[in-house]
Short mmCIF file of C-alpha atoms in Angstrom, two decimals:
data_model
loop_
_atom_site.label_atom_id
_atom_site.label_comp_id
_atom_site.label_asym_id
_atom_site.label_seq_id
_atom_site.Cartn_x
_atom_site.Cartn_y
_atom_site.Cartn_z
CA MET A 16 69.73 -44.90 26.33
CA LEU A 17 69.75 -41.10 26.17
CA ALA A 18 71.22 -38.67 23.67
CA LEU A 19 72.11 -35.05 24.33
CA VAL A 20 71.96 -32.78 21.29
CA ASP A 21 73.71 -29.48 21.87
CA GLY A 22 74.24 -26.52 19.53
CA ASN A 23 77.90 -25.47 19.34
CA ASN A 24 78.48 -21.86 20.50
CA PHE A 25 74.77 -21.51 19.92
CA TYR A 26 74.24 -17.73 19.92
CA CYS A 27 77.32 -17.12 17.77
CA SER A 28 76.27 -19.86 15.37
CA CYS A 29 72.78 -18.32 15.05
CA GLU A 30 74.33 -14.96 14.17
CA ARG A 31 76.61 -16.55 11.58
CA VAL A 32 73.67 -18.13 9.74
CA PHE A 33 72.41 -14.66 8.86
CA GLN A 34 75.74 -12.84 8.72
CA PRO A 35 77.94 -15.23 6.73
CA TRP A 36 80.83 -12.78 6.74
CA LEU A 37 81.33 -13.63 10.43
CA LYS A 38 82.55 -17.10 9.50
CA HIS A 39 86.14 -17.79 10.63
CA ARG A 40 86.22 -14.53 12.60
CA PRO A 41 86.36 -14.32 16.39
CA VAL A 42 82.80 -13.45 17.50
CA VAL A 43 81.27 -12.83 20.90
CA VAL A 44 77.64 -12.18 21.78
CA LEU A 45 77.17 -9.74 24.62
CA SER A 46 74.55 -9.87 27.38
CA ASN A 47 71.74 -7.34 27.72
CA ASN A 48 73.12 -3.82 27.59
CA ASP A 49 76.34 -5.19 26.13
CA GLY A 50 77.73 -6.00 29.57
CA CYS A 51 79.69 -9.20 29.10
CA ALA A 52 80.35 -12.08 26.70
CA ILE A 53 77.70 -14.78 26.94
CA ALA A 54 78.70 -16.72 23.82
CA ARG A 55 82.02 -17.14 22.06
CA SER A 56 82.96 -18.60 18.72
CA ASP A 57 85.83 -21.11 18.63
CA GLU A 58 88.10 -18.33 17.35
CA ALA A 59 87.15 -16.12 20.30
CA LYS A 60 87.79 -18.99 22.70
CA ALA A 61 91.21 -19.40 21.09
CA LEU A 62 91.97 -15.76 21.99
CA GLY A 63 91.51 -16.75 25.62
CA ILE A 64 88.22 -14.93 26.09
CA LYS A 65 86.43 -16.47 29.04
CA MET A 66 82.71 -16.99 29.46
CA GLY A 67 81.22 -13.93 31.14
CA ALA A 68 84.23 -11.72 30.42
CA PRO A 69 83.15 -8.07 30.69
CA TRP A 70 83.23 -6.24 27.37
CA PHE A 71 85.53 -3.45 28.49
CA LYS A 72 88.19 -6.04 29.38
CA ILE A 73 88.17 -7.79 25.99
CA ARG A 74 87.49 -4.78 23.85
CA HIS A 75 91.13 -4.46 22.83
CA PHE A 76 90.78 -7.62 20.70
CA GLU A 77 88.59 -5.60 18.34
CA GLU A 78 91.64 -3.93 16.86
CA GLU A 79 94.23 -6.57 17.69
CA ALA A 80 92.42 -9.63 16.38
CA GLY A 81 89.36 -8.43 14.48
CA LEU A 82 86.99 -9.51 17.26
CA VAL A 83 83.35 -8.81 16.41
CA ALA A 84 80.97 -8.19 19.30
CA LEU A 85 77.23 -8.44 18.78
CA SER A 86 74.33 -7.43 21.01
CA ALA A 87 72.23 -10.43 21.98
CA ASN A 88 69.18 -11.02 19.81
CA PHE A 89 67.17 -13.40 21.95
CA ALA A 90 64.14 -13.36 19.66
CA LEU A 91 66.33 -14.82 16.92
CA TYR A 92 67.96 -17.41 19.22
CA GLY A 93 64.55 -18.49 20.51
CA ASP A 94 63.27 -19.05 17.00
CA MET A 95 66.39 -20.96 15.93
CA SER A 96 66.17 -23.01 19.13
CA ASP A 97 62.57 -24.00 18.28
CA ARG A 98 63.64 -25.15 14.86
CA MET A 99 66.62 -27.06 16.22
CA MET A 100 64.55 -28.79 18.93
CA THR A 101 61.93 -30.09 16.51
CA LEU A 102 64.65 -31.48 14.25
CA ALA A 103 66.57 -33.01 17.16
CA ALA A 104 63.37 -34.68 18.38
CA GLY A 105 63.54 -36.90 15.28
CA LEU A 106 66.41 -38.80 16.89
CA GLY A 107 64.20 -40.71 19.34
CA HIS A 108 60.71 -40.98 20.80
CA ALA A 109 60.72 -38.48 23.68
CA GLN A 110 62.47 -35.19 24.24
CA GLU A 111 63.36 -33.07 27.24
CA VAL A 112 64.29 -29.54 26.24
CA TYR A 113 66.96 -28.80 28.82
CA SER A 114 68.01 -25.30 27.78
CA ILE A 115 67.86 -23.01 24.77
CA ASP A 116 70.51 -25.07 22.97
CA GLU A 117 70.38 -28.51 24.58
CA SER A 118 67.84 -31.31 24.63
CA PHE A 119 67.89 -34.86 25.91
CA ILE A 120 66.33 -37.42 23.57
CA ASP A 121 65.19 -40.83 24.73
CA VAL A 122 66.60 -43.28 22.19
CA SER A 123 66.03 -46.51 24.11
CA GLY A 124 64.65 -49.27 21.97
CA ILE A 125 65.54 -47.54 18.72
CA PRO A 126 66.81 -50.28 16.41
CA GLY A 127 69.86 -49.98 14.20
CA ASP A 128 73.10 -48.08 14.47
CA LEU A 129 72.55 -45.12 16.84
CA VAL A 130 75.72 -43.34 15.75
CA ARG A 131 74.64 -43.45 12.14
CA ARG A 132 71.18 -42.18 13.06
CA ALA A 133 72.74 -39.38 15.12
CA ARG A 134 74.98 -38.48 12.21
CA ILE A 135 71.95 -38.13 9.91
CA ILE A 136 70.13 -35.91 12.42
CA ARG A 137 73.23 -33.83 12.97
CA ARG A 138 73.70 -33.35 9.24
CA ARG A 139 70.03 -32.44 8.84
CA ILE A 140 70.19 -29.79 11.58
CA HIS A 141 73.29 -28.34 9.97
CA GLN A 142 71.80 -28.36 6.46
CA TRP A 143 68.32 -27.12 7.39
CA ILE A 144 69.14 -24.37 9.86
CA GLY A 145 72.90 -23.96 9.62
CA ILE A 146 73.68 -24.73 13.26
CA PRO A 147 76.59 -27.10 14.01
CA THR A 148 75.82 -29.51 16.86
CA CYS A 149 77.45 -32.23 18.89
CA ILE A 150 75.61 -35.34 20.06
CA GLY A 151 76.52 -37.43 23.07
CA ILE A 152 74.88 -40.78 23.77
CA GLY A 153 74.98 -42.72 27.02
CA PRO A 154 72.83 -44.81 29.35
CA THR A 155 72.26 -41.95 31.83
CA LYS A 156 71.93 -38.18 31.63
CA THR A 157 75.34 -37.66 33.22
CA LEU A 158 76.98 -40.05 30.76
CA ALA A 159 75.13 -38.50 27.78
CA LYS A 160 76.34 -35.10 28.96
CA LEU A 161 79.87 -36.45 29.34
CA ALA A 162 79.70 -38.01 25.86
CA ASN A 163 78.60 -34.64 24.52
CA ALA A 164 81.54 -32.88 26.18
CA ILE A 165 83.88 -35.50 24.68
CA ALA A 166 82.33 -35.02 21.22
CA LYS A 167 82.91 -31.27 21.51
CA SER A 168 86.47 -31.43 22.83
CA ALA A 169 87.50 -34.08 20.30
CA GLU A 170 86.35 -31.76 17.55
CA ARG A 171 87.64 -28.46 18.91
CA LYS A 172 90.88 -29.61 20.56
CA PRO A 173 92.36 -32.41 18.48
CA GLY A 174 94.34 -34.76 20.69
CA SER A 175 92.19 -34.28 23.79
CA TYR A 176 90.24 -37.45 22.96
CA PRO A 177 90.39 -39.99 20.09
CA ALA A 178 89.35 -38.25 16.88
CA HIS A 179 86.57 -40.69 15.98
CA HIS A 180 84.54 -39.35 18.92
CA ALA A 181 84.42 -35.87 17.36
CA GLN A 182 80.90 -34.49 16.82
CA ILE A 183 79.20 -37.72 17.88
CA CYS A 184 80.23 -39.85 20.84
CA HIS A 185 78.35 -42.98 21.91
CA LEU A 186 79.59 -44.18 25.31
CA GLY A 187 77.12 -47.08 25.26
CA ALA A 188 78.92 -48.52 22.25
CA CYS A 189 82.43 -48.27 23.74
CA THR A 190 84.35 -51.30 24.95
CA PRO A 191 85.15 -51.25 28.71
CA GLU A 192 88.78 -50.40 27.82
CA GLU A 193 87.74 -47.46 25.64
CA LEU A 194 85.36 -46.15 28.29
CA HIS A 195 88.13 -46.48 30.90
CA ALA A 196 90.49 -44.42 28.73
CA LEU A 197 87.86 -41.72 28.14
CA LEU A 198 87.10 -41.41 31.86
CA VAL A 199 90.80 -41.16 32.69
CA ALA A 200 91.19 -38.36 30.14
CA THR A 201 88.30 -36.36 31.67
CA GLU A 202 88.96 -34.03 34.55
CA VAL A 203 86.61 -34.41 37.48
CA GLY A 204 85.54 -30.77 37.18
CA ASP A 205 84.22 -31.43 33.67
CA VAL A 206 81.66 -33.95 34.91
CA TRP A 207 78.09 -32.65 34.87
CA GLY A 208 76.98 -31.76 38.38
CA VAL A 209 80.50 -31.10 39.70
CA GLY A 210 80.87 -27.36 40.18
CA PRO A 211 84.15 -25.47 40.66
CA ARG A 212 83.87 -25.58 44.47
CA ILE A 213 83.14 -29.30 44.76
CA GLY A 214 85.68 -29.95 42.02
CA ALA A 215 88.40 -28.30 44.12
CA GLN A 216 87.33 -30.24 47.22
CA LEU A 217 87.42 -33.51 45.27
CA ARG A 218 90.87 -32.80 43.89
CA ALA A 219 92.09 -32.04 47.40
CA GLN A 220 90.96 -35.55 48.33
CA GLY A 221 92.83 -37.11 45.44
CA VAL A 222 89.85 -37.43 43.07
CA HIS A 223 91.23 -35.99 39.84
CA THR A 224 89.50 -37.71 36.93
CA ALA A 225 86.01 -38.85 36.02
CA LEU A 226 87.27 -42.40 36.58
CA ASP A 227 88.28 -41.58 40.18
CA LEU A 228 84.80 -40.18 40.73
CA GLN A 229 83.13 -43.18 39.14
CA ARG A 230 85.02 -45.50 41.50
CA MET A 231 83.94 -43.71 44.67
CA SER A 232 81.52 -45.61 46.86
CA PRO A 233 78.01 -44.14 46.58
CA ALA A 234 77.39 -44.57 50.29
CA ALA A 235 80.62 -42.79 51.24
CA THR A 236 79.88 -40.05 48.72
CA LYS A 237 76.48 -39.48 50.28
CA ALA A 238 77.94 -39.42 53.77
CA GLY A 239 80.98 -37.29 52.93
CA TRP A 240 79.51 -34.98 50.31
CA SER A 241 75.89 -34.87 49.30
CA VAL A 242 73.02 -36.79 47.79
CA VAL A 243 73.54 -34.81 44.60
CA LEU A 244 77.12 -36.03 44.18
CA GLU A 245 76.05 -39.56 45.10
CA LYS A 246 73.60 -39.43 42.18
CA THR A 247 76.42 -38.27 39.91
CA VAL A 248 78.56 -41.24 40.98
CA ARG A 249 75.72 -43.68 40.36
CA GLU A 250 74.93 -42.12 37.01
CA LEU A 251 78.59 -42.40 35.96
CA ASN A 252 78.19 -46.11 36.69
CA GLY A 253 75.24 -46.34 34.34
CA VAL A 254 72.46 -46.25 36.94
CA PRO A 255 69.87 -43.60 35.99
CA CYS A 256 69.12 -41.35 38.97
CA ILE A 257 68.10 -38.10 37.30
CA GLU A 258 64.64 -38.29 35.85
CA PHE A 259 63.79 -37.64 32.25
CA GLU A 260 61.26 -34.82 32.17
CA ASP A 261 59.23 -34.50 28.98
CA GLU A 262 57.17 -31.76 30.55
CA PRO A 263 59.08 -28.92 32.13
CA PRO A 264 58.31 -28.53 35.85
CA ALA A 265 57.23 -25.13 37.16
CA LYS A 266 60.22 -22.94 37.88
CA GLN A 267 61.04 -22.79 41.55
CA GLN A 268 62.70 -19.44 41.15
CA ILE A 269 62.24 -16.61 38.72
CA ALA A 270 64.94 -14.01 38.29
CA CYS A 271 64.70 -10.77 36.36
CA THR A 272 68.00 -8.92 36.47
CA ARG A 273 69.95 -6.58 34.30
CA SER A 274 73.09 -4.55 34.17
CA PHE A 275 72.50 -0.96 33.22
CA GLY A 276 74.32 0.60 30.31
CA HIS A 277 75.43 3.42 32.59
CA PRO A 278 75.58 3.53 36.35
CA ILE A 279 72.29 4.91 37.59
CA THR A 280 72.21 7.62 40.18
CA GLU A 281 68.60 8.77 40.15
CA LEU A 282 65.97 7.27 42.35
CA GLN A 283 63.42 7.39 39.60
CA ASP A 284 65.54 5.25 37.28
CA LEU A 285 65.82 2.61 39.96
CA GLN A 286 62.09 2.66 40.60
CA GLU A 287 61.37 2.27 36.93
CA ALA A 288 63.71 -0.69 36.65
CA ILE A 289 62.12 -2.39 39.63
CA THR A 290 58.64 -1.86 38.24
CA GLU A 291 59.70 -3.33 34.94
CA PHE A 292 61.14 -6.41 36.64
CA ALA A 293 58.08 -6.81 38.85
CA CYS A 294 55.86 -6.81 35.76
CA ARG A 295 58.02 -9.33 33.95
CA ALA A 296 58.31 -11.60 36.97
CA ALA A 297 54.57 -11.45 37.59
CA GLU A 298 53.93 -12.34 33.98
CA LYS A 299 56.19 -15.39 34.22
CA LEU A 300 54.50 -16.44 37.46
CA ARG A 301 51.04 -16.25 35.96
CA ARG A 302 52.14 -18.13 32.87
CA GLN A 303 53.10 -21.10 35.02
CA ASN A 304 50.04 -20.69 37.22
CA SER A 305 51.90 -20.15 40.46
CA HIS A 306 52.32 -17.60 43.20
CA THR A 307 55.24 -16.33 45.19
CA GLY A 308 55.64 -16.03 48.91
CA HIS A 309 59.06 -14.41 48.77
CA ILE A 310 60.79 -11.62 46.89
CA MET A 311 64.45 -10.70 46.86
CA ALA A 312 65.46 -7.34 45.42
CA PHE A 313 69.02 -6.15 44.98
CA ILE A 314 71.12 -3.35 43.59
CA ARG A 315 74.88 -3.26 43.32
CA THR A 316 77.80 -1.55 41.63
CA SER A 317 79.81 -3.34 38.98
CA PRO A 318 81.94 -6.08 40.58
CA HIS A 319 84.30 -5.85 37.59
CA ARG A 320 85.40 -2.32 38.46
CA GLU A 321 87.43 -3.25 41.48
CA LYS A 322 88.93 0.22 41.88
CA ASP A 323 85.60 2.02 42.21
CA PRO A 324 83.88 2.16 45.60
CA GLN A 325 81.65 -0.87 45.93
CA TYR A 326 78.06 -0.66 46.98
CA SER A 327 75.53 -3.43 47.36
CA ARG A 328 72.16 -3.65 49.03
CA SER A 329 69.59 -6.37 48.97
CA ALA A 330 66.25 -6.84 50.58
CA SER A 331 64.66 -10.21 51.31
CA ILE A 332 60.93 -9.83 51.53
CA PRO A 333 58.67 -12.59 52.80
CA LEU A 334 55.08 -11.91 51.79
CA ALA A 335 52.30 -12.38 54.29
CA LYS A 336 50.07 -13.51 51.47
CA ALA A 337 51.28 -15.35 48.38
CA ALA A 338 50.91 -13.14 45.36
CA ARG A 339 51.52 -12.93 41.66
CA ALA A 340 50.20 -9.52 40.78
CA ALA A 341 52.74 -7.10 39.37
CA ASN A 342 51.65 -4.19 41.53
CA VAL A 343 51.98 -6.24 44.72
CA LEU A 344 55.47 -7.47 43.84
CA ASP A 345 56.48 -4.02 42.70
CA GLY A 346 55.21 -2.29 45.81
CA HIS A 347 56.98 -4.65 48.18
CA ALA A 348 60.24 -4.65 46.23
CA ARG A 349 60.38 -0.88 45.93
CA PHE A 350 59.51 -0.22 49.51
CA SER A 351 62.00 -2.67 50.96
CA LEU A 352 64.87 -1.84 48.66
CA LEU A 353 64.48 1.90 49.00
CA GLU A 354 64.15 1.65 52.73
CA LYS A 355 67.58 0.04 52.79
CA SER A 356 69.29 2.25 50.25
CA ASP A 357 71.03 5.32 51.56
CA ASP A 358 71.48 8.60 49.73
CA LEU A 359 74.55 7.42 47.92
CA LEU A 360 72.92 5.51 45.12
CA VAL A 361 75.19 4.51 42.26
CA GLY A 362 73.90 1.24 40.96
CA LYS A 363 75.22 -0.71 38.02
CA SER A 364 72.81 -3.61 38.09
CA CYS A 365 69.65 -4.49 39.89
CA GLY A 366 67.13 -7.25 39.84
CA LEU A 367 64.40 -9.26 41.44
CA HIS A 368 64.42 -12.90 42.44
CA ILE A 369 61.11 -14.39 43.39
CA ARG A 370 60.54 -17.79 44.84
CA HIS A 371 57.76 -20.07 43.74
CA SER A 372 55.32 -20.76 46.55
CA PRO A 373 54.90 -24.53 46.58
CA LYS A 374 51.66 -24.75 48.51
CA LEU A 375 48.82 -22.99 46.83
CA ALA A 376 46.71 -23.70 49.92
CA ASP A 377 48.77 -21.03 51.66
CA PHE A 378 47.33 -18.54 49.29
CA VAL A 379 44.74 -16.44 51.10
CA PRO A 380 43.45 -13.95 48.60
CA SER A 381 42.41 -10.54 49.64
CA ILE A 382 40.76 -9.71 46.33
CA TRP A 383 39.54 -12.28 43.93
CA TYR A 384 38.24 -11.26 40.59
CA GLY A 385 36.06 -13.41 38.44
CA SER A 386 36.92 -13.52 34.79
CA GLU A 387 35.80 -15.10 31.61
CA GLY A 388 37.11 -18.59 31.27
CA ALA A 389 37.66 -18.95 34.98
CA GLY A 390 36.10 -22.37 34.50
CA GLN A 391 35.58 -24.58 37.47
CA GLY A 392 36.24 -21.90 40.00
CA ASN A 393 39.72 -23.23 40.61
CA SER A 394 41.74 -20.53 42.27
CA LYS A 395 44.62 -21.29 39.88
CA ASP A 396 42.61 -19.88 37.01
CA ILE A 397 41.70 -16.61 38.61
CA VAL A 398 43.43 -13.67 37.09
CA PRO A 399 44.73 -11.24 39.66
CA PRO A 400 44.36 -7.50 39.33
CA LEU A 401 47.14 -5.69 37.54
CA SER A 402 48.42 -2.27 38.12
CA ILE A 403 47.58 0.09 35.33
CA GLY A 404 50.29 0.80 32.83
CA CYS A 405 52.18 -2.41 33.38
CA GLN A 406 50.80 -4.45 30.55
CA MET B 30 28.01 -15.10 27.45
CA LEU B 31 25.93 -15.48 30.56
CA VAL B 32 27.61 -15.23 33.90
CA PHE B 33 26.33 -17.13 36.89
CA TYR B 34 27.29 -15.94 40.31
CA THR B 35 27.53 -18.51 42.99
CA ALA B 36 28.02 -17.98 46.66
CA LEU B 37 30.63 -20.44 47.87
CA SER B 38 30.43 -19.49 51.50
CA ASN B 39 27.44 -19.12 53.72
CA ASN B 40 28.21 -15.68 55.06
CA MET B 41 28.08 -14.15 51.60
CA PRO B 42 25.50 -11.46 51.04
CA GLN B 43 22.56 -12.20 48.78
CA LEU B 44 23.56 -10.94 45.40
CA SER B 45 20.09 -9.73 44.54
CA THR B 46 20.10 -7.23 47.40
CA PRO B 47 22.57 -4.34 47.10
CA GLN B 48 24.82 -4.36 50.14
CA PRO B 49 28.26 -2.99 51.02
CA LEU B 50 31.09 -5.39 50.20
CA PRO B 51 32.26 -7.50 53.12
CA PRO B 52 35.67 -6.59 54.53
CA GLY B 53 37.04 -10.13 54.14
CA PRO B 54 37.65 -12.32 51.08
CA PHE B 55 34.89 -12.38 48.56
CA LEU B 56 34.71 -14.89 45.75
CA VAL B 57 33.00 -14.16 42.49
CA ASN B 58 32.90 -17.03 40.08
CA THR B 59 32.01 -17.40 36.42
CA PHE B 60 31.08 -20.41 34.35
CA PRO B 61 31.79 -20.49 30.63
CA ALA B 62 28.24 -21.28 29.60
CA SER B 63 26.59 -19.72 26.62
CA VAL B 64 22.95 -19.69 25.60
CA GLN B 65 22.03 -19.55 21.96
CA ALA B 66 19.75 -16.74 20.93
CA GLY B 67 18.22 -16.59 17.46
CA PHE B 68 18.25 -19.11 14.61
CA PRO B 69 21.21 -21.56 14.58
CA SER B 70 23.69 -20.91 11.80
CA PRO B 71 23.12 -23.28 8.86
CA ALA B 72 26.88 -23.11 8.13
CA GLU B 73 27.84 -24.43 11.54
CA ASP B 74 28.34 -28.03 10.43
CA HIS B 75 30.25 -27.04 7.33
CA GLN B 76 33.04 -24.99 8.81
CA VAL B 77 36.51 -25.64 7.46
CA GLU B 78 39.80 -24.02 8.22
CA ARG B 79 40.61 -20.88 6.32
CA ILE B 80 43.45 -21.23 3.82
CA ASP B 81 46.72 -20.57 5.56
CA LEU B 82 49.16 -18.97 3.14
CA MET B 83 52.14 -20.19 5.12
CA ASN B 84 50.94 -23.81 4.95
CA GLN B 85 50.46 -23.48 1.22
CA LEU B 86 53.90 -22.04 0.56
CA ILE B 87 56.11 -23.77 3.10
CA LYS B 88 56.99 -27.45 2.89
CA HIS B 89 59.72 -27.57 5.51
CA PRO B 90 58.78 -25.12 8.27
CA GLN B 91 61.99 -25.58 10.26
CA ALA B 92 64.19 -25.05 7.22
CA THR B 93 62.38 -22.10 5.67
CA PHE B 94 63.46 -18.50 6.20
CA MET B 95 62.17 -15.22 4.84
CA LEU B 96 64.66 -12.76 3.37
CA ARG B 97 64.01 -9.35 1.86
CA VAL B 98 65.65 -8.76 -1.50
CA SER B 99 67.18 -5.46 -2.47
CA GLY B 100 68.19 -4.55 -6.01
CA GLN B 101 66.89 -5.31 -9.48
CA SER B 102 69.12 -8.23 -10.52
CA MET B 103 66.24 -10.76 -10.48
CA ARG B 104 63.67 -8.43 -11.98
CA ASP B 105 62.79 -10.64 -14.96
CA ALA B 106 62.11 -13.57 -12.63
CA GLY B 107 59.50 -11.46 -10.85
CA ILE B 108 61.67 -10.77 -7.80
CA LEU B 109 61.77 -7.01 -7.40
CA ASP B 110 63.53 -4.59 -5.11
CA GLY B 111 61.83 -5.06 -1.72
CA SER B 112 60.36 -8.48 -2.51
CA VAL B 113 60.35 -11.09 0.24
CA VAL B 114 61.64 -14.51 -0.75
CA LEU B 115 60.91 -17.75 1.09
CA VAL B 116 64.13 -19.76 1.18
CA ASP B 117 64.04 -23.48 1.89
CA ARG B 118 67.34 -24.92 3.06
CA ALA B 119 66.10 -28.50 3.03
CA ILE B 120 65.92 -28.65 -0.77
CA LYS B 121 68.98 -29.87 -2.64
CA PRO B 122 69.94 -27.11 -5.07
CA GLU B 123 69.82 -28.06 -8.73
CA SER B 124 70.56 -26.31 -11.99
CA GLY B 125 67.79 -23.87 -12.80
CA HIS B 126 66.80 -23.25 -9.16
CA ILE B 127 66.69 -19.68 -7.96
CA VAL B 128 68.97 -19.71 -4.95
CA VAL B 129 70.31 -17.49 -2.23
CA ALA B 130 74.07 -17.89 -2.26
CA VAL B 131 76.91 -16.54 -0.15
CA VAL B 132 79.63 -14.88 -2.22
CA ASP B 133 82.56 -13.47 -0.26
CA GLY B 134 80.48 -13.32 2.91
CA ASP B 135 77.52 -11.53 1.33
CA PHE B 136 74.11 -12.84 0.33
CA THR B 137 73.02 -12.74 -3.27
CA CYS B 138 69.91 -14.04 -5.01
CA LYS B 139 70.52 -15.57 -8.47
CA THR B 140 69.67 -18.52 -10.67
CA LEU B 141 72.01 -21.47 -10.27
CA GLN B 142 73.38 -23.02 -13.45
CA THR B 143 75.50 -26.13 -13.11
CA ARG B 144 77.42 -28.15 -15.63
CA PRO B 145 79.38 -31.29 -14.87
CA ASP B 146 82.59 -29.29 -14.52
CA ALA B 147 81.48 -25.82 -13.43
CA PHE B 148 78.69 -23.68 -12.12
CA ARG B 149 77.67 -20.05 -12.25
CA LEU B 150 75.12 -17.70 -10.75
CA VAL B 151 73.02 -15.95 -13.36
CA ALA B 152 70.97 -12.80 -12.84
CA ALA B 153 67.50 -12.36 -14.33
CA ASN B 154 68.40 -8.95 -15.72
CA PRO B 155 70.74 -8.35 -18.68
CA ASP B 156 72.41 -5.46 -16.85
CA PHE B 157 74.08 -7.86 -14.43
CA ALA B 158 77.03 -10.07 -15.29
CA ASP B 159 77.14 -13.76 -14.31
CA ILE B 160 79.00 -14.64 -11.16
CA VAL B 161 81.60 -17.28 -11.89
CA PRO B 162 83.77 -18.49 -9.00
CA THR B 163 87.36 -17.38 -9.44
CA GLU B 164 90.39 -19.45 -8.51
CA GLY B 165 90.18 -20.35 -4.81
CA GLN B 166 86.89 -18.57 -4.25
CA THR B 167 84.14 -20.55 -2.57
CA ILE B 168 80.51 -19.85 -3.29
CA GLU B 169 78.04 -21.48 -0.97
CA VAL B 170 74.40 -22.04 -1.81
CA TRP B 171 72.55 -20.96 1.34
CA GLY B 172 69.10 -22.13 0.30
CA VAL B 173 66.63 -22.52 -2.54
CA VAL B 174 64.01 -19.84 -3.20
CA VAL B 175 60.57 -21.49 -3.24
CA ALA B 176 58.37 -18.40 -3.41
CA SER B 177 58.61 -14.67 -3.68
CA ILE B 178 56.13 -12.14 -2.40
CA VAL B 179 55.68 -8.73 -3.97
CA GLN B 180 53.36 -6.35 -2.19
CA HIS B 181 51.54 -3.93 -4.43
CA GLY B 182 50.34 -0.43 -3.82
CA THR B 183 51.22 -0.12 -0.15
#
């Protein structure tokens, strides 16, 4: 049995702990450079503000509805997340931290009333750090996630689900009839793993609710859709298909991107941004002891300003030799992106995506440096050269 | 720290003879081996961890936050303007505790006094009046102050 503990409107809730006057007000937290809303309080959601809404489009609520917009403070959210995760871990015997505000807890074999236990943990998180949470419990990750969504909706939108599921919902303790009713009341697009595109395709085929999806044949799903959706169908039927990962796997992709506060027009600004991203990406690579064989660099104008002329360039750069040094990434990204950019350079955002190189054996180093603590001579431990001024 | 160089491939140059670097890959390796020089330290077997102030002061690390106080209202309790207070939210507030409370959306640091039928927030400075909740006003205790830090002469 798995539980999913999830902080409600996490970034907004973190801000409210330290700015109590924000309580009961509509609040949004804006992305880097105050580009768009990345967290919304319930009151902001009630105003119809969508996730990712650009600030200039919702700004009018400031005067009309007292909307408060805050710049993201990720250092704070990271610290609050740490605190929340260690408290949530008390629910069971193993934990997978799934994102900054969500973790799966393995509660199989825990004796006693799970709902009561969850209620105690939930109350403790709220009392100790001031963050409201919802907890969903189910036999698989997909069902735990679904239970969590039910717990949230039942609290936020009374009438959407039976009220006793608010805050904590245990699908494993439901009677078959109750479970049936909950699945009927859940739209297929709200099931974990069903994106907007697949959701639309499913609806076109007459699959409207979570129950319809649960009743699909796994074999037909695999043949007609994908292995991923087949796993979702099996998981909805209580068969675990998505592994529980106590230890986070190395990231297959690292992205460093940002919207600029103002459109940039100077070449030097672009170069500086790319260098910064290359350094950050290289740092992340080294932290997980991997290399990249591929870089993607892009620059584009704001897609939210439909009236302005649109410009977008990207460069996909396979590396002859896998690398993780900032200067190597930077050099390649700059060269390729600038080669493609023409004189008209009005960028609003730019970024780097780098792909994890799975086979370290492919790594043929041109310069290897020995360093203290390089240990057994394992190439993983060898620190690559860095360009001066990056760190 | 001694560093041993090992040649992992046969076509490597002898390290004792100065030679130009080869054009191809060249591996230099280190081993974390250290050789003791001088008399061994007699304290080596008696080392203990240094006192960690945070461990001494904080009982519930997840629930403890540091806030900086401004103003003189808690002066007589030793909490001065600019003091840092450690606030533990896991402790159940009781009468006599110094607490951080939220009054009308703002933080305030005061002593909590409760009676069966009422409560008030009392300053530790005669210049400040007690805060008594008015009709319909909610006062929320945010956390209990477990320590205060005053830095001197800096």
